[in-house]
PDB file of C-alpha atoms in Angstrom:
ATOM      1  CA  MET A   1       3.396   1.349  16.981  1.00 34.00           C
ATOM      2  CA  SER A   2       0.389   3.271  15.715  1.00 36.00           C
ATOM      3  CA  PHE A   3      -1.549   1.540  12.963  1.00 38.00           C
ATOM      4  CA  LEU A   4      -2.979   4.675  11.364  1.00 39.00           C
ATOM      5  CA  ALA A   5      -0.588   7.583  11.821  1.00 39.00           C
ATOM      6  CA  ILE A   6      -2.973  10.428  11.041  1.00 36.00           C
ATOM      7  CA  VAL A   7      -1.388  13.666  12.157  1.00 40.00           C
ATOM      8  CA  ALA A   8      -4.290  16.129  11.922  1.00 38.00           C
ATOM      9  CA  CYS A   9      -8.060  16.293  11.653  1.00 43.00           C
ATOM     10  CA  ASN A  10      -9.745  16.759   8.328  1.00 49.00           C
ATOM     11  CA  ASN A  11     -11.417  20.008   7.448  1.00 47.00           C
ATOM     12  CA  ASP A  12     -14.708  19.656   5.566  1.00 47.00           C
ATOM     13  CA  GLU A  13     -14.252  23.101   4.022  1.00 43.00           C
ATOM     14  CA  ASN A  14     -11.122  21.885   2.214  1.00 48.00           C
ATOM     15  CA  ILE A  15     -12.494  18.581   0.918  1.00 50.00           C
ATOM     16  CA  PRO A  16     -11.909  18.419  -2.849  1.00 50.00           C
ATOM     17  CA  LEU A  17     -14.504  17.144  -5.279  1.00 49.00           C
ATOM     18  CA  ALA A  18     -12.687  13.874  -5.934  1.00 60.00           C
ATOM     19  CA  THR A  19     -14.095  10.794  -7.633  1.00 78.00           C
ATOM     20  CA  GLY A  20     -10.984   8.961  -6.482  1.00 86.00           C
ATOM     21  CA  ASP A  21      -8.807   8.651  -9.568  1.00 90.00           C
ATOM     22  CA  GLN A  22      -7.065  11.900  -8.573  1.00 93.00           C
ATOM     23  CA  PHE A  23      -5.316   9.860  -5.890  1.00 95.00           C
ATOM     24  CA  VAL A  24      -3.657   7.650  -8.528  1.00 94.00           C
ATOM     25  CA  PRO A  25      -2.646  10.173 -11.237  1.00 93.00           C
ATOM     26  CA  TRP A  26      -0.648   7.840 -13.439  1.00 91.00           C
ATOM     27  CA  GLU A  27       0.908   8.868 -16.733  1.00 94.00           C
ATOM     28  CA  VAL A  28       3.959   7.815 -18.703  1.00 96.00           C
ATOM     29  CA  GLY A  29       7.128   9.138 -17.074  1.00 97.00           C
ATOM     30  CA  LEU A  30       5.673   9.349 -13.580  1.00 97.00           C
ATOM     31  CA  PHE A  31       7.912   7.855 -10.893  1.00 98.00           C
ATOM     32  CA  HIS A  32       7.779   7.195  -7.167  1.00 98.00           C
ATOM     33  CA  GLU A  33      10.718   6.247  -4.961  1.00 98.00           C
ATOM     34  CA  TYR A  34      10.285   4.547  -1.608  1.00 99.00           C
ATOM     35  CA  GLU A  35      12.244   3.377   1.386  1.00 98.00           C
ATOM     36  CA  ILE A  36      11.304  -0.194   2.264  1.00 98.00           C
ATOM     37  CA  GLY A  37      11.750  -1.563   5.768  1.00 98.00           C
ATOM     38  CA  GLU A  38      11.234  -5.261   6.420  1.00 98.00           C
ATOM     39  CA  LEU A  39      11.425  -7.511   9.478  1.00 98.00           C
ATOM     40  CA  ARG A  40      11.013 -11.298   9.368  1.00 97.00           C
ATOM     41  CA  TYR A  41      10.576 -13.693  12.264  1.00 97.00           C
ATOM     42  CA  THR A  42      10.892 -17.480  12.488  1.00 96.00           C
ATOM     43  CA  ASN A  43      10.341 -19.407  15.725  1.00 93.00           C
ATOM     44  CA  ASP A  44      10.201 -16.106  17.615  1.00 92.00           C
ATOM     45  CA  ILE A  45      13.656 -15.116  16.335  1.00 94.00           C
ATOM     46  CA  LEU A  46      14.297 -12.046  14.185  1.00 95.00           C
ATOM     47  CA  VAL A  47      15.956 -13.552  11.103  1.00 95.00           C
ATOM     48  CA  LEU A  48      15.897 -10.508   8.808  1.00 96.00           C
ATOM     49  CA  ASP A  49      16.084  -6.775   9.453  1.00 97.00           C
ATOM     50  CA  THR A  50      16.647  -4.926   6.212  1.00 97.00           C
ATOM     51  CA  THR A  51      16.156  -1.592   4.504  1.00 98.00           C
ATOM     52  CA  PHE A  52      16.308  -1.037   0.764  1.00 98.00           C
ATOM     53  CA  TYR A  53      14.922   1.325  -1.863  1.00 99.00           C
ATOM     54  CA  LEU A  54      12.269   0.847  -4.525  1.00 99.00           C
ATOM     55  CA  ARG A  55      11.557   2.921  -7.628  1.00 99.00           C
ATOM     56  CA  GLU A  56       8.353   2.534  -9.634  1.00 98.00           C
ATOM     57  CA  GLU A  57       8.121   4.176 -13.042  1.00 98.00           C
ATOM     58  CA  VAL A  58       5.253   4.236 -15.536  1.00 98.00           C
ATOM     59  CA  VAL A  59       6.834   3.299 -18.867  1.00 98.00           C
ATOM     60  CA  GLU A  60       3.854   2.629 -21.117  1.00 97.00           C
ATOM     61  CA  SER A  61       0.123   3.258 -21.303  1.00 96.00           C
ATOM     62  CA  LEU A  62      -2.793   2.003 -23.359  1.00 94.00           C
ATOM     63  CA  ILE A  63      -5.963   4.052 -23.273  1.00 90.00           C
ATOM     64  CA  ASN A  64      -9.284   2.813 -24.654  1.00 83.00           C
ATOM     65  CA  ALA A  65     -12.946   3.601 -24.122  1.00 81.00           C
ATOM     66  CA  GLN A  66     -13.238   1.416 -21.021  1.00 87.00           C
ATOM     67  CA  ASP A  67      -9.862   1.389 -19.296  1.00 92.00           C
ATOM     68  CA  SER A  68      -6.496   3.021 -18.939  1.00 94.00           C
ATOM     69  CA  VAL A  69      -3.762   0.391 -18.642  1.00 96.00           C
ATOM     70  CA  TYR A  70      -0.297   1.306 -17.344  1.00 97.00           C
ATOM     71  CA  VAL A  71       2.912  -0.719 -17.393  1.00 97.00           C
ATOM     72  CA  ILE A  72       5.055  -0.070 -14.323  1.00 97.00           C
ATOM     73  CA  TYR A  73       8.717  -1.018 -14.041  1.00 98.00           C
ATOM     74  CA  GLN A  74      10.138  -1.609 -10.586  1.00 98.00           C
ATOM     75  CA  TYR A  75      13.780  -1.067  -9.691  1.00 99.00           C
ATOM     76  CA  THR A  76      15.600  -1.663  -6.406  1.00 99.00           C
ATOM     77  CA  ARG A  77      18.874  -0.699  -4.772  1.00 98.00           C
ATOM     78  CA  ALA A  78      20.415  -1.465  -1.396  1.00 98.00           C
ATOM     79  CA  ASN A  79      21.702   2.052  -0.713  1.00 97.00           C
ATOM     80  CA  LEU A  80      20.916   5.553  -1.930  1.00 96.00           C
ATOM     81  CA  ALA A  81      24.324   5.774  -3.618  1.00 96.00           C
ATOM     82  CA  ASP A  82      23.823   2.585  -5.659  1.00 98.00           C
ATOM     83  CA  ASP A  83      22.510   2.410  -9.214  1.00 98.00           C
ATOM     84  CA  TRP A  84      18.984   1.127  -9.759  1.00 98.00           C
ATOM     85  CA  SER A  85      18.596  -2.506 -10.850  1.00 98.00           C
ATOM     86  CA  TYR A  86      15.518  -3.786 -12.666  1.00 98.00           C
ATOM     87  CA  PHE A  87      13.365  -5.944 -10.381  1.00 97.00           C
ATOM     88  CA  ASP A  88       9.881  -6.583 -11.792  1.00 97.00           C
ATOM     89  CA  THR A  89       7.058  -5.385 -14.037  1.00 97.00           C
ATOM     90  CA  TRP A  90       3.591  -4.643 -12.700  1.00 96.00           C
ATOM     91  CA  GLN A  91       0.437  -3.559 -14.466  1.00 96.00           C
ATOM     92  CA  ALA A  92      -2.309  -1.207 -13.336  1.00 96.00           C
ATOM     93  CA  ARG A  93      -5.753  -0.852 -14.884  1.00 95.00           C
ATOM     94  CA  ILE A  94      -8.087   1.978 -13.971  1.00 95.00           C
ATOM     95  CA  ASN A  95     -11.590   2.895 -15.129  1.00 93.00           C
ATOM     96  CA  ASN A  96     -14.511   4.804 -13.686  1.00 90.00           C
ATOM     97  CA  GLN A  97     -15.318   1.931 -11.332  1.00 93.00           C
ATOM     98  CA  GLN A  98     -12.071   0.572  -9.927  1.00 95.00           C
ATOM     99  CA  LEU A  99      -8.293   0.450  -9.817  1.00 96.00           C
ATOM    100  CA  ILE A 100      -6.766  -2.999 -10.343  1.00 97.00           C
ATOM    101  CA  VAL A 101      -3.048  -3.503  -9.745  1.00 97.00           C
ATOM    102  CA  THR A 102      -1.456  -6.777 -10.842  1.00 96.00           C
ATOM    103  CA  GLU A 103       1.367  -7.610  -8.453  1.00 94.00           C
ATOM    104  CA  GLY A 104       3.382 -10.426  -9.960  1.00 88.00           C
ATOM    105  CA  ASN A 105       0.581 -12.388 -11.603  1.00 92.00           C
ATOM    106  CA  THR A 106      -2.107 -11.595  -9.035  1.00 96.00           C
ATOM    107  CA  PRO A 107      -4.599  -8.749  -9.588  1.00 97.00           C
ATOM    108  CA  PHE A 108      -5.887  -6.828  -6.565  1.00 98.00           C
ATOM    109  CA  VAL A 109      -8.684  -4.245  -6.513  1.00 98.00           C
ATOM    110  CA  LYS A 110      -6.895  -1.421  -4.713  1.00 98.00           C
ATOM    111  CA  LEU A 111      -9.669   1.195  -4.971  1.00 97.00           C
ATOM    112  CA  THR A 112     -13.244   1.462  -6.158  1.00 96.00           C
ATOM    113  CA  PHE A 113     -14.926   4.643  -7.361  1.00 94.00           C
ATOM    114  CA  PRO A 114     -16.481   6.941  -6.405  1.00 93.00           C
ATOM    115  CA  ILE A 115     -14.834   7.177  -3.007  1.00 94.00           C
ATOM    116  CA  PHE A 116     -16.654   7.761   0.272  1.00 93.00           C
ATOM    117  CA  ALA A 117     -15.866   7.051   3.911  1.00 92.00           C
ATOM    118  CA  GLY A 118     -16.660   3.537   5.047  1.00 95.00           C
ATOM    119  CA  LYS A 119     -16.913   2.058   1.565  1.00 96.00           C
ATOM    120  CA  ILE A 120     -16.163  -1.697   1.524  1.00 98.00           C
ATOM    121  CA  TRP A 121     -15.198  -3.965  -1.378  1.00 98.00           C
ATOM    122  CA  ASP A 122     -13.503  -7.303  -1.977  1.00 98.00           C
ATOM    123  CA  GLY A 123      -9.859  -6.688  -2.832  1.00 98.00           C
ATOM    124  CA  ASN A 124      -9.616 -10.236  -4.206  1.00 98.00           C
ATOM    125  CA  SER A 125     -12.637 -10.087  -6.512  1.00 97.00           C
ATOM    126  CA  GLN A 126     -10.381 -10.300  -9.603  1.00 96.00           C
ATOM    127  CA  ASN A 127      -8.297 -13.279  -8.433  1.00 97.00           C
ATOM    128  CA  GLN A 128      -8.806 -16.774  -7.028  1.00 95.00           C
ATOM    129  CA  LEU A 129      -7.924 -15.948  -3.421  1.00 96.00           C
ATOM    130  CA  GLU A 130     -10.517 -15.954  -0.666  1.00 95.00           C
ATOM    131  CA  GLU A 131     -12.586 -12.839  -0.033  1.00 96.00           C
ATOM    132  CA  ASP A 132     -10.625 -10.002   1.570  1.00 97.00           C
ATOM    133  CA  ASN A 133     -12.710  -6.938   2.338  1.00 97.00           C
ATOM    134  CA  TYR A 134     -10.986  -3.562   2.084  1.00 98.00           C
ATOM    135  CA  GLN A 135     -12.447  -0.435   3.662  1.00 98.00           C
ATOM    136  CA  LEU A 136     -11.952   3.207   2.735  1.00 95.00           C
ATOM    137  CA  ASP A 137     -11.107   5.266   5.798  1.00 91.00           C
ATOM    138  CA  SER A 138      -9.742   8.681   6.773  1.00 87.00           C
ATOM    139  CA  LEU A 139     -10.752  10.648   3.670  1.00 93.00           C
ATOM    140  CA  TYR A 140      -8.979  13.939   2.939  1.00 94.00           C
ATOM    141  CA  PHE A 141      -6.749  13.921   6.007  1.00 94.00           C
ATOM    142  CA  PRO A 142      -3.305  15.554   5.975  1.00 96.00           C
ATOM    143  CA  TYR A 143      -0.475  13.062   6.425  1.00 96.00           C
ATOM    144  CA  THR A 144       3.226  13.515   7.115  1.00 96.00           C
ATOM    145  CA  ILE A 145       5.862  11.001   6.054  1.00 94.00           C
ATOM    146  CA  ASN A 146       9.640  11.533   5.941  1.00 89.00           C
ATOM    147  CA  ASP A 147       9.131  15.237   6.728  1.00 91.00           C
ATOM    148  CA  GLN A 148       6.886  15.608   3.675  1.00 94.00           C
ATOM    149  CA  GLN A 149       3.431  17.046   4.311  1.00 96.00           C
ATOM    150  CA  PHE A 150       0.552  15.880   2.105  1.00 97.00           C
ATOM    151  CA  GLU A 151      -2.557  17.985   2.566  1.00 95.00           C
ATOM    152  CA  SER A 152      -5.202  15.527   1.363  1.00 95.00           C
ATOM    153  CA  THR A 153      -4.954  11.747   1.613  1.00 97.00           C
ATOM    154  CA  ILE A 154      -7.157   8.683   1.754  1.00 96.00           C
ATOM    155  CA  THR A 155      -6.431   5.490   3.673  1.00 97.00           C
ATOM    156  CA  VAL A 156      -7.473   2.021   2.533  1.00 98.00           C
ATOM    157  CA  VAL A 157      -7.564  -0.471   5.401  1.00 98.00           C
ATOM    158  CA  GLN A 158      -7.074  -3.891   3.846  1.00 98.00           C
ATOM    159  CA  ASN A 159      -7.251  -5.737   7.159  1.00 96.00           C
ATOM    160  CA  ASP A 160      -7.170  -4.761  10.822  1.00 94.00           C
ATOM    161  CA  ASN A 161      -7.241  -8.091  12.642  1.00 90.00           C
ATOM    162  CA  GLU A 162      -5.530  -7.646  16.017  1.00 85.00           C
ATOM    163  CA  ASP A 163      -5.713 -11.251  17.218  1.00 86.00           C
ATOM    164  CA  PHE A 164      -2.756 -11.592  19.600  1.00 88.00           C
ATOM    165  CA  ILE A 165      -3.488 -15.292  20.237  1.00 91.00           C
ATOM    166  CA  VAL A 166      -3.452 -16.953  16.806  1.00 92.00           C
ATOM    167  CA  GLN A 167      -2.697 -14.530  13.982  1.00 93.00           C
ATOM    168  CA  GLN A 168      -2.418 -10.807  13.341  1.00 94.00           C
ATOM    169  CA  ASP A 169      -3.173  -9.414   9.890  1.00 96.00           C
ATOM    170  CA  ARG A 170      -2.940  -5.626   9.694  1.00 96.00           C
ATOM    171  CA  ARG A 171      -2.512  -3.934   6.321  1.00 98.00           C
ATOM    172  CA  PHE A 172      -3.220  -0.441   5.019  1.00 98.00           C
ATOM    173  CA  GLU A 173      -2.233   1.942   2.215  1.00 98.00           C
ATOM    174  CA  VAL A 174      -2.251   5.752   2.116  1.00 98.00           C
ATOM    175  CA  TYR A 175      -2.739   7.682  -1.139  1.00 97.00           C
ATOM    176  CA  ALA A 176      -2.160  11.425  -1.548  1.00 97.00           C
ATOM    177  CA  LEU A 177      -4.132  13.657  -3.880  1.00 96.00           C
ATOM    178  CA  ASN A 178      -2.312  14.174  -7.211  1.00 95.00           C
ATOM    179  CA  VAL A 179       0.610  12.039  -5.978  1.00 97.00           C
ATOM    180  CA  GLY A 180      -0.401   8.400  -5.545  1.00 97.00           C
ATOM    181  CA  LEU A 181       0.712   5.856  -2.963  1.00 98.00           C
ATOM    182  CA  ILE A 182       2.810   7.506  -0.245  1.00 98.00           C
ATOM    183  CA  TYR A 183       2.831   4.900   2.515  1.00 98.00           C
ATOM    184  CA  SER A 184       1.873   1.300   3.170  1.00 98.00           C
ATOM    185  CA  GLU A 185       2.205  -0.989   6.129  1.00 98.00           C
ATOM    186  CA  GLU A 186       1.809  -4.754   6.382  1.00 98.00           C
ATOM    187  CA  LEU A 187       2.020  -6.826   9.551  1.00 97.00           C
ATOM    188  CA  LEU A 188       1.423 -10.589   9.301  1.00 97.00           C
ATOM    189  CA  TYR A 189       2.219 -12.591  12.447  1.00 96.00           C
ATOM    190  CA  SER A 190       1.325 -16.225  13.147  1.00 95.00           C
ATOM    191  CA  TYR A 191       1.704 -17.061  16.838  1.00 95.00           C
ATOM    192  CA  CYS A 192       2.592 -20.315  18.555  1.00 92.00           C
ATOM    193  CA  THR A 193      -0.626 -22.032  19.701  1.00 91.00           C
ATOM    194  CA  ASP A 194       0.845 -25.057  21.482  1.00 90.00           C
ATOM    195  CA  ASP A 195      -0.249 -25.541  25.079  1.00 83.00           C
ATOM    196  CA  ASN A 196       3.117 -24.371  26.412  1.00 87.00           C
ATOM    197  CA  CYS A 197       3.114 -21.076  24.472  1.00 87.00           C
ATOM    198  CA  LEU A 198      -0.520 -20.196  23.746  1.00 90.00           C
ATOM    199  CA  GLY A 199      -1.168 -16.522  24.391  1.00 86.00           C
ATOM    200  CA  GLN A 200       2.497 -15.640  24.883  1.00 88.00           C
ATOM    201  CA  GLN A 201       2.771 -13.904  21.483  1.00 88.00           C
ATOM    202  CA  GLN A 202       5.667 -16.058  20.328  1.00 91.00           C
ATOM    203  CA  ILE A 203       5.889 -15.457  16.577  1.00 94.00           C
ATOM    204  CA  GLU A 204       6.198 -18.747  14.697  1.00 93.00           C
ATOM    205  CA  ASN A 205       6.330 -16.921  11.371  1.00 95.00           C
ATOM    206  CA  GLY A 206       5.873 -13.266  10.632  1.00 96.00           C
ATOM    207  CA  THR A 207       6.736 -10.217   8.583  1.00 98.00           C
ATOM    208  CA  PHE A 208       6.440  -6.493   9.160  1.00 98.00           C
ATOM    209  CA  ARG A 209       6.936  -4.310   6.094  1.00 98.00           C
ATOM    210  CA  THR A 210       6.685  -0.560   5.539  1.00 98.00           C
ATOM    211  CA  GLN A 211       6.875   1.406   2.294  1.00 98.00           C
ATOM    212  CA  SER A 212       7.495   5.146   2.714  1.00 98.00           C
ATOM    213  CA  ILE A 213       7.740   7.651  -0.118  1.00 98.00           C
ATOM    214  CA  ILE A 214      10.960   9.665  -0.351  1.00 98.00           C
ATOM    215  CA  ASP A 215      10.649  11.185  -3.840  1.00 97.00           C
ATOM    216  CA  TYR A 216       8.219  11.438  -6.749  1.00 97.00           C
ATOM    217  CA  GLY A 217       7.822  13.349  -9.984  1.00 97.00           C
ATOM    218  CA  LYS A 218       7.918  12.968 -13.744  1.00 94.00           C
ATOM    219  CA  ASP A 219      10.933  12.337 -15.956  1.00 88.00           C
TER     220      ASP A 219
END
């Protein structure tokens, strides 16, 4: 499995003049639909292997001098032929310094502006969780997902800890210019560290989750 699936090199001549907010172009009516894949392990046994679909739709906005706040409804369905069912409400707040997305009741700093390669910030600076440094990587690369080609993307690496002895924590998100989030990947594995299994990569608890865009637009 490749952690960062970049499919082509960037071309400096085609780099847009982007402060960063062009990669999260939210407005009322905008929607994104994703295929979600999830694996869960307990005691080194695969206990869940599921695929479902997620729709996110911006239903309300509040614009003031400092921030733009967006209310996002989430819907899910088990199969493409099923009707959407309401799942949750998230909130996103964006200004000229950062993008904060509240997932459940926890706010995360998803991006900071302006963008540049190698930029690092604490994704948990707006919540009570321990420091979690995100890094901006792979600016303006093309990216292909589900046979869709996106000419200019940025990748935010939230963690890239490849500890195969105790715990793996590998998370990243890919945003496309004038589209928004197109792909995310999260791998969290805790390995058995008893004397009889240390270093054998037996997953005591773990999840692997992918979120891949299949459709987007504006209603």
